[in-house]
């Protein structure tokens, strides 16, 4: 029998990031953490990638459902503990989101860990290798006495998308080159 060649993907595990949180009770749909960097993100300067999974470690074992928002630049979603608010201009930097449900969390002694598969195209801004993450509380009322959740992402570097020529406007109809 002939052996099949191994398939090797160039997956980069991004260094662990600390999402700092304001200790105290949170209300549903409020900002848990304003935008913070995922340093390096496995990307080249201004590079593209495909985020394939995220891992969260909650040392307080709150196991709170939340939504993680990803951005290409560090933009604010508002004050922690307040309703999220983002300008139209800052929304242009939005890359995608991951919903972390109660079912994603696994209690491991005094901590809980969540691993969530995803497929989000990401791009660092020119002059940077970072992408940015913010968190919004789900339905629970966590307190996060330790004031931190750790996060790591797996990003597969990809080639930039092919560019297409700009459309040309001819009279009342739009013609694409």
mmCIF file of C-alpha atoms in Angstrom:
data_model
loop_
_atom_site.group_PDB
_atom_site.id
_atom_site.type_symbol
_atom_site.label_atom_id
_atom_site.label_comp_id
_atom_site.label_asym_id
_atom_site.label_seq_id
_atom_site.Cartn_x
_atom_site.Cartn_y
_atom_site.Cartn_z
ATOM 1 C CA UNK A 1 0.000 0.000 0.000
ATOM 2 C CA UNK A 2 1.096 3.497 -0.721
ATOM 3 C CA UNK A 3 1.274 6.022 2.137
ATOM 4 C CA UNK A 4 -0.728 9.191 1.738
ATOM 5 C CA UNK A 5 1.297 12.402 2.090
ATOM 6 C CA UNK A 6 0.637 14.427 5.203
ATOM 7 C CA UNK A 7 -1.353 17.597 4.714
ATOM 8 C CA UNK A 8 0.230 20.507 6.525
ATOM 9 C CA UNK A 9 -1.640 23.728 7.091
ATOM 10 C CA UNK A 10 0.134 26.888 8.130
ATOM 11 C CA UNK A 11 -1.983 27.592 11.201
ATOM 12 C CA UNK A 12 -0.765 30.181 13.634
ATOM 13 C CA UNK A 13 -1.816 30.134 17.252
ATOM 14 C CA UNK A 14 -1.979 33.736 18.365
ATOM 15 C CA UNK A 15 -0.319 34.497 21.724
ATOM 16 C CA UNK A 16 -2.723 34.457 24.672
ATOM 17 C CA UNK A 17 -4.427 37.818 25.200
ATOM 18 C CA UNK A 18 -5.864 39.103 28.466
ATOM 19 C CA UNK A 19 -9.287 40.690 28.155
ATOM 20 C CA UNK A 20 -9.367 42.964 31.168
ATOM 21 C CA UNK A 21 -12.796 43.333 32.713
ATOM 22 C CA UNK A 22 -14.259 45.655 35.292
ATOM 23 C CA UNK A 23 -15.110 43.471 38.334
ATOM 24 C CA UNK A 24 -18.762 43.781 39.316
ATOM 25 C CA UNK A 25 -22.165 42.555 38.217
ATOM 26 C CA UNK A 26 -22.940 42.839 34.484
ATOM 27 C CA UNK A 27 -26.350 43.192 32.904
ATOM 28 C CA UNK A 28 -27.293 41.333 29.712
ATOM 29 C CA UNK A 29 -26.132 42.925 26.448
ATOM 30 C CA UNK A 30 -23.642 45.280 28.138
ATOM 31 C CA UNK A 31 -19.995 45.694 27.188
ATOM 32 C CA UNK A 32 -17.762 43.308 29.149
ATOM 33 C CA UNK A 33 -14.490 44.466 27.613
ATOM 34 C CA UNK A 34 -13.774 47.404 25.331
ATOM 35 C CA UNK A 35 -11.583 46.702 22.305
ATOM 36 C CA UNK A 36 -8.213 45.144 23.139
ATOM 37 C CA UNK A 37 -5.433 43.826 20.861
ATOM 38 C CA UNK A 38 -4.720 40.278 19.783
ATOM 39 C CA UNK A 39 -1.039 41.026 19.313
ATOM 40 C CA UNK A 40 0.491 39.562 16.166
ATOM 41 C CA UNK A 41 -2.663 37.618 15.222
ATOM 42 C CA UNK A 42 -0.492 35.352 13.069
ATOM 43 C CA UNK A 43 -0.583 37.912 10.285
ATOM 44 C CA UNK A 44 2.023 39.724 8.238
ATOM 45 C CA UNK A 45 2.024 43.540 8.290
ATOM 46 C CA UNK A 46 -1.420 44.478 6.938
ATOM 47 C CA UNK A 47 -1.943 40.778 6.198
ATOM 48 C CA UNK A 48 -4.999 38.616 5.688
ATOM 49 C CA UNK A 49 -6.016 35.469 7.540
ATOM 50 C CA UNK A 50 -8.846 33.124 8.371
ATOM 51 C CA UNK A 51 -9.648 32.809 12.069
ATOM 52 C CA UNK A 52 -10.707 29.186 12.575
ATOM 53 C CA UNK A 53 -11.167 28.924 16.340
ATOM 54 C CA UNK A 54 -11.016 30.809 19.595
ATOM 55 C CA UNK A 55 -10.267 29.549 23.092
ATOM 56 C CA UNK A 56 -11.306 31.363 26.260
ATOM 57 C CA UNK A 57 -10.105 30.670 29.778
ATOM 58 C CA UNK A 58 -12.192 32.100 32.609
ATOM 59 C CA UNK A 59 -10.219 31.754 35.858
ATOM 60 C CA UNK A 60 -13.335 32.783 37.832
ATOM 61 C CA UNK A 61 -15.402 29.947 36.281
ATOM 62 C CA UNK A 62 -18.280 32.324 35.469
ATOM 63 C CA UNK A 63 -18.901 30.487 32.142
ATOM 64 C CA UNK A 64 -20.850 33.482 30.887
ATOM 65 C CA UNK A 65 -22.383 33.510 27.405
ATOM 66 C CA UNK A 66 -20.922 36.407 25.426
ATOM 67 C CA UNK A 67 -20.348 37.767 21.958
ATOM 68 C CA UNK A 68 -16.803 38.539 20.845
ATOM 69 C CA UNK A 69 -16.521 41.314 18.239
ATOM 70 C CA UNK A 70 -13.421 41.495 16.019
ATOM 71 C CA UNK A 71 -12.056 44.662 14.404
ATOM 72 C CA UNK A 72 -9.137 45.541 12.117
ATOM 73 C CA UNK A 73 -8.355 48.682 14.150
ATOM 74 C CA UNK A 74 -8.634 49.589 17.815
ATOM 75 C CA UNK A 75 -12.023 51.266 18.023
ATOM 76 C CA UNK A 76 -14.174 51.703 21.113
ATOM 77 C CA UNK A 77 -17.513 49.934 21.637
ATOM 78 C CA UNK A 78 -18.168 52.146 24.666
ATOM 79 C CA UNK A 79 -17.626 51.960 28.410
ATOM 80 C CA UNK A 80 -17.459 48.585 30.134
ATOM 81 C CA UNK A 81 -20.747 47.891 31.873
ATOM 82 C CA UNK A 82 -22.658 50.222 29.529
ATOM 83 C CA UNK A 83 -24.690 49.466 26.427
ATOM 84 C CA UNK A 84 -22.370 49.057 23.399
ATOM 85 C CA UNK A 85 -22.153 52.101 21.160
ATOM 86 C CA UNK A 86 -20.068 52.358 18.010
ATOM 87 C CA UNK A 87 -19.882 55.080 15.404
ATOM 88 C CA UNK A 88 -20.707 54.402 11.760
ATOM 89 C CA UNK A 89 -17.078 55.187 10.881
ATOM 90 C CA UNK A 90 -15.719 52.710 13.439
ATOM 91 C CA UNK A 91 -18.178 50.050 12.242
ATOM 92 C CA UNK A 92 -16.238 50.070 8.941
ATOM 93 C CA UNK A 93 -13.456 48.220 10.847
ATOM 94 C CA UNK A 94 -15.772 45.384 11.989
ATOM 95 C CA UNK A 95 -14.524 41.946 10.844
ATOM 96 C CA UNK A 96 -17.069 39.591 12.388
ATOM 97 C CA UNK A 97 -18.203 38.066 15.660
ATOM 98 C CA UNK A 98 -18.282 34.796 17.585
ATOM 99 C CA UNK A 99 -21.153 33.877 19.906
ATOM 100 C CA UNK A 100 -19.928 31.935 22.939
ATOM 101 C CA UNK A 101 -22.867 30.079 24.496
ATOM 102 C CA UNK A 102 -23.224 28.421 27.892
ATOM 103 C CA UNK A 103 -22.825 25.081 26.079
ATOM 104 C CA UNK A 104 -19.315 25.990 24.884
ATOM 105 C CA UNK A 105 -17.934 26.213 28.432
ATOM 106 C CA UNK A 106 -16.359 23.269 30.244
ATOM 107 C CA UNK A 107 -15.754 23.540 33.982
ATOM 108 C CA UNK A 108 -12.204 22.447 34.869
ATOM 109 C CA UNK A 109 -11.892 22.735 38.629
ATOM 110 C CA UNK A 110 -11.762 26.425 39.554
ATOM 111 C CA UNK A 111 -11.658 27.617 35.916
ATOM 112 C CA UNK A 112 -13.830 27.170 32.876
ATOM 113 C CA UNK A 113 -12.642 26.899 29.274
ATOM 114 C CA UNK A 114 -14.535 27.419 26.019
ATOM 115 C CA UNK A 115 -13.395 26.480 22.530
ATOM 116 C CA UNK A 116 -15.463 27.721 19.604
ATOM 117 C CA UNK A 117 -14.942 26.955 15.921
ATOM 118 C CA UNK A 118 -15.423 29.889 13.576
ATOM 119 C CA UNK A 119 -14.582 31.118 10.078
ATOM 120 C CA UNK A 120 -13.895 34.834 10.081
ATOM 121 C CA UNK A 121 -11.788 36.558 7.477
ATOM 122 C CA UNK A 122 -9.448 38.954 9.269
ATOM 123 C CA UNK A 123 -7.063 41.654 8.118
ATOM 124 C CA UNK A 124 -4.618 43.717 10.126
ATOM 125 C CA UNK A 125 -4.394 47.387 9.293
ATOM 126 C CA UNK A 126 -1.372 48.507 7.264
ATOM 127 C CA UNK A 127 1.587 49.003 9.606
ATOM 128 C CA UNK A 128 0.262 46.427 12.084
ATOM 129 C CA UNK A 129 0.022 42.672 12.606
ATOM 130 C CA UNK A 130 -2.749 42.988 15.207
ATOM 131 C CA UNK A 131 -6.488 42.570 15.170
ATOM 132 C CA UNK A 132 -8.725 43.679 18.018
ATOM 133 C CA UNK A 133 -11.451 42.069 20.114
ATOM 134 C CA UNK A 134 -14.242 43.390 22.333
ATOM 135 C CA UNK A 135 -16.763 41.409 24.388
ATOM 136 C CA UNK A 136 -20.476 41.907 25.054
ATOM 137 C CA UNK A 137 -22.270 40.056 27.861
ATOM 138 C CA UNK A 138 -24.923 37.515 26.926
ATOM 139 C CA UNK A 139 -27.801 36.591 29.218
ATOM 140 C CA UNK A 140 -26.105 35.815 32.549
ATOM 141 C CA UNK A 141 -25.119 38.261 35.285
ATOM 142 C CA UNK A 142 -21.414 37.452 35.760
ATOM 143 C CA UNK A 143 -19.261 39.342 38.251
ATOM 144 C CA UNK A 144 -15.684 38.439 37.139
ATOM 145 C CA UNK A 145 -14.013 39.109 40.512
ATOM 146 C CA UNK A 146 -10.563 38.449 39.000
ATOM 147 C CA UNK A 147 -11.170 41.044 36.275
ATOM 148 C CA UNK A 148 -9.805 38.982 33.363
ATOM 149 C CA UNK A 149 -10.627 36.392 30.718
ATOM 150 C CA UNK A 150 -7.799 34.952 28.650
ATOM 151 C CA UNK A 151 -8.296 34.470 24.920
ATOM 152 C CA UNK A 152 -6.361 32.787 22.151
ATOM 153 C CA UNK A 153 -7.247 32.494 18.464
ATOM 154 C CA UNK A 154 -6.054 30.234 15.676
ATOM 155 C CA UNK A 155 -5.510 32.136 12.430
ATOM 156 C CA UNK A 156 -4.545 30.653 9.077
ATOM 157 C CA UNK A 157 -2.614 33.184 6.976
ATOM 158 C CA UNK A 158 -4.090 33.555 3.476
ATOM 159 C CA UNK A 159 -3.176 35.484 0.360
ATOM 160 C CA UNK A 160 -4.920 38.811 -0.122
ATOM 161 C CA UNK A 161 -8.058 38.682 -2.249
ATOM 162 C CA UNK A 162 -7.659 39.348 -5.949
ATOM 163 C CA UNK A 163 -8.508 42.884 -6.895
ATOM 164 C CA UNK A 164 -11.048 43.624 -9.553
ATOM 165 C CA UNK A 165 -11.028 46.703 -11.713
ATOM 166 C CA UNK A 166 -13.230 49.550 -10.567
ATOM 167 C CA UNK A 167 -16.601 49.705 -12.347
ATOM 168 C CA UNK A 168 -17.010 52.279 -15.084
ATOM 169 C CA UNK A 169 -20.193 54.321 -15.293
ATOM 170 C CA UNK A 170 -21.451 54.766 -18.845
ATOM 171 C CA UNK A 171 -24.628 56.774 -19.104
ATOM 172 C CA UNK A 172 -27.526 55.423 -16.986
ATOM 173 C CA UNK A 173 -26.137 51.863 -16.761
ATOM 174 C CA UNK A 174 -23.250 50.443 -14.775
ATOM 175 C CA UNK A 175 -20.682 48.471 -16.749
ATOM 176 C CA UNK A 176 -18.067 46.394 -14.965
ATOM 177 C CA UNK A 177 -14.653 46.067 -16.602
#
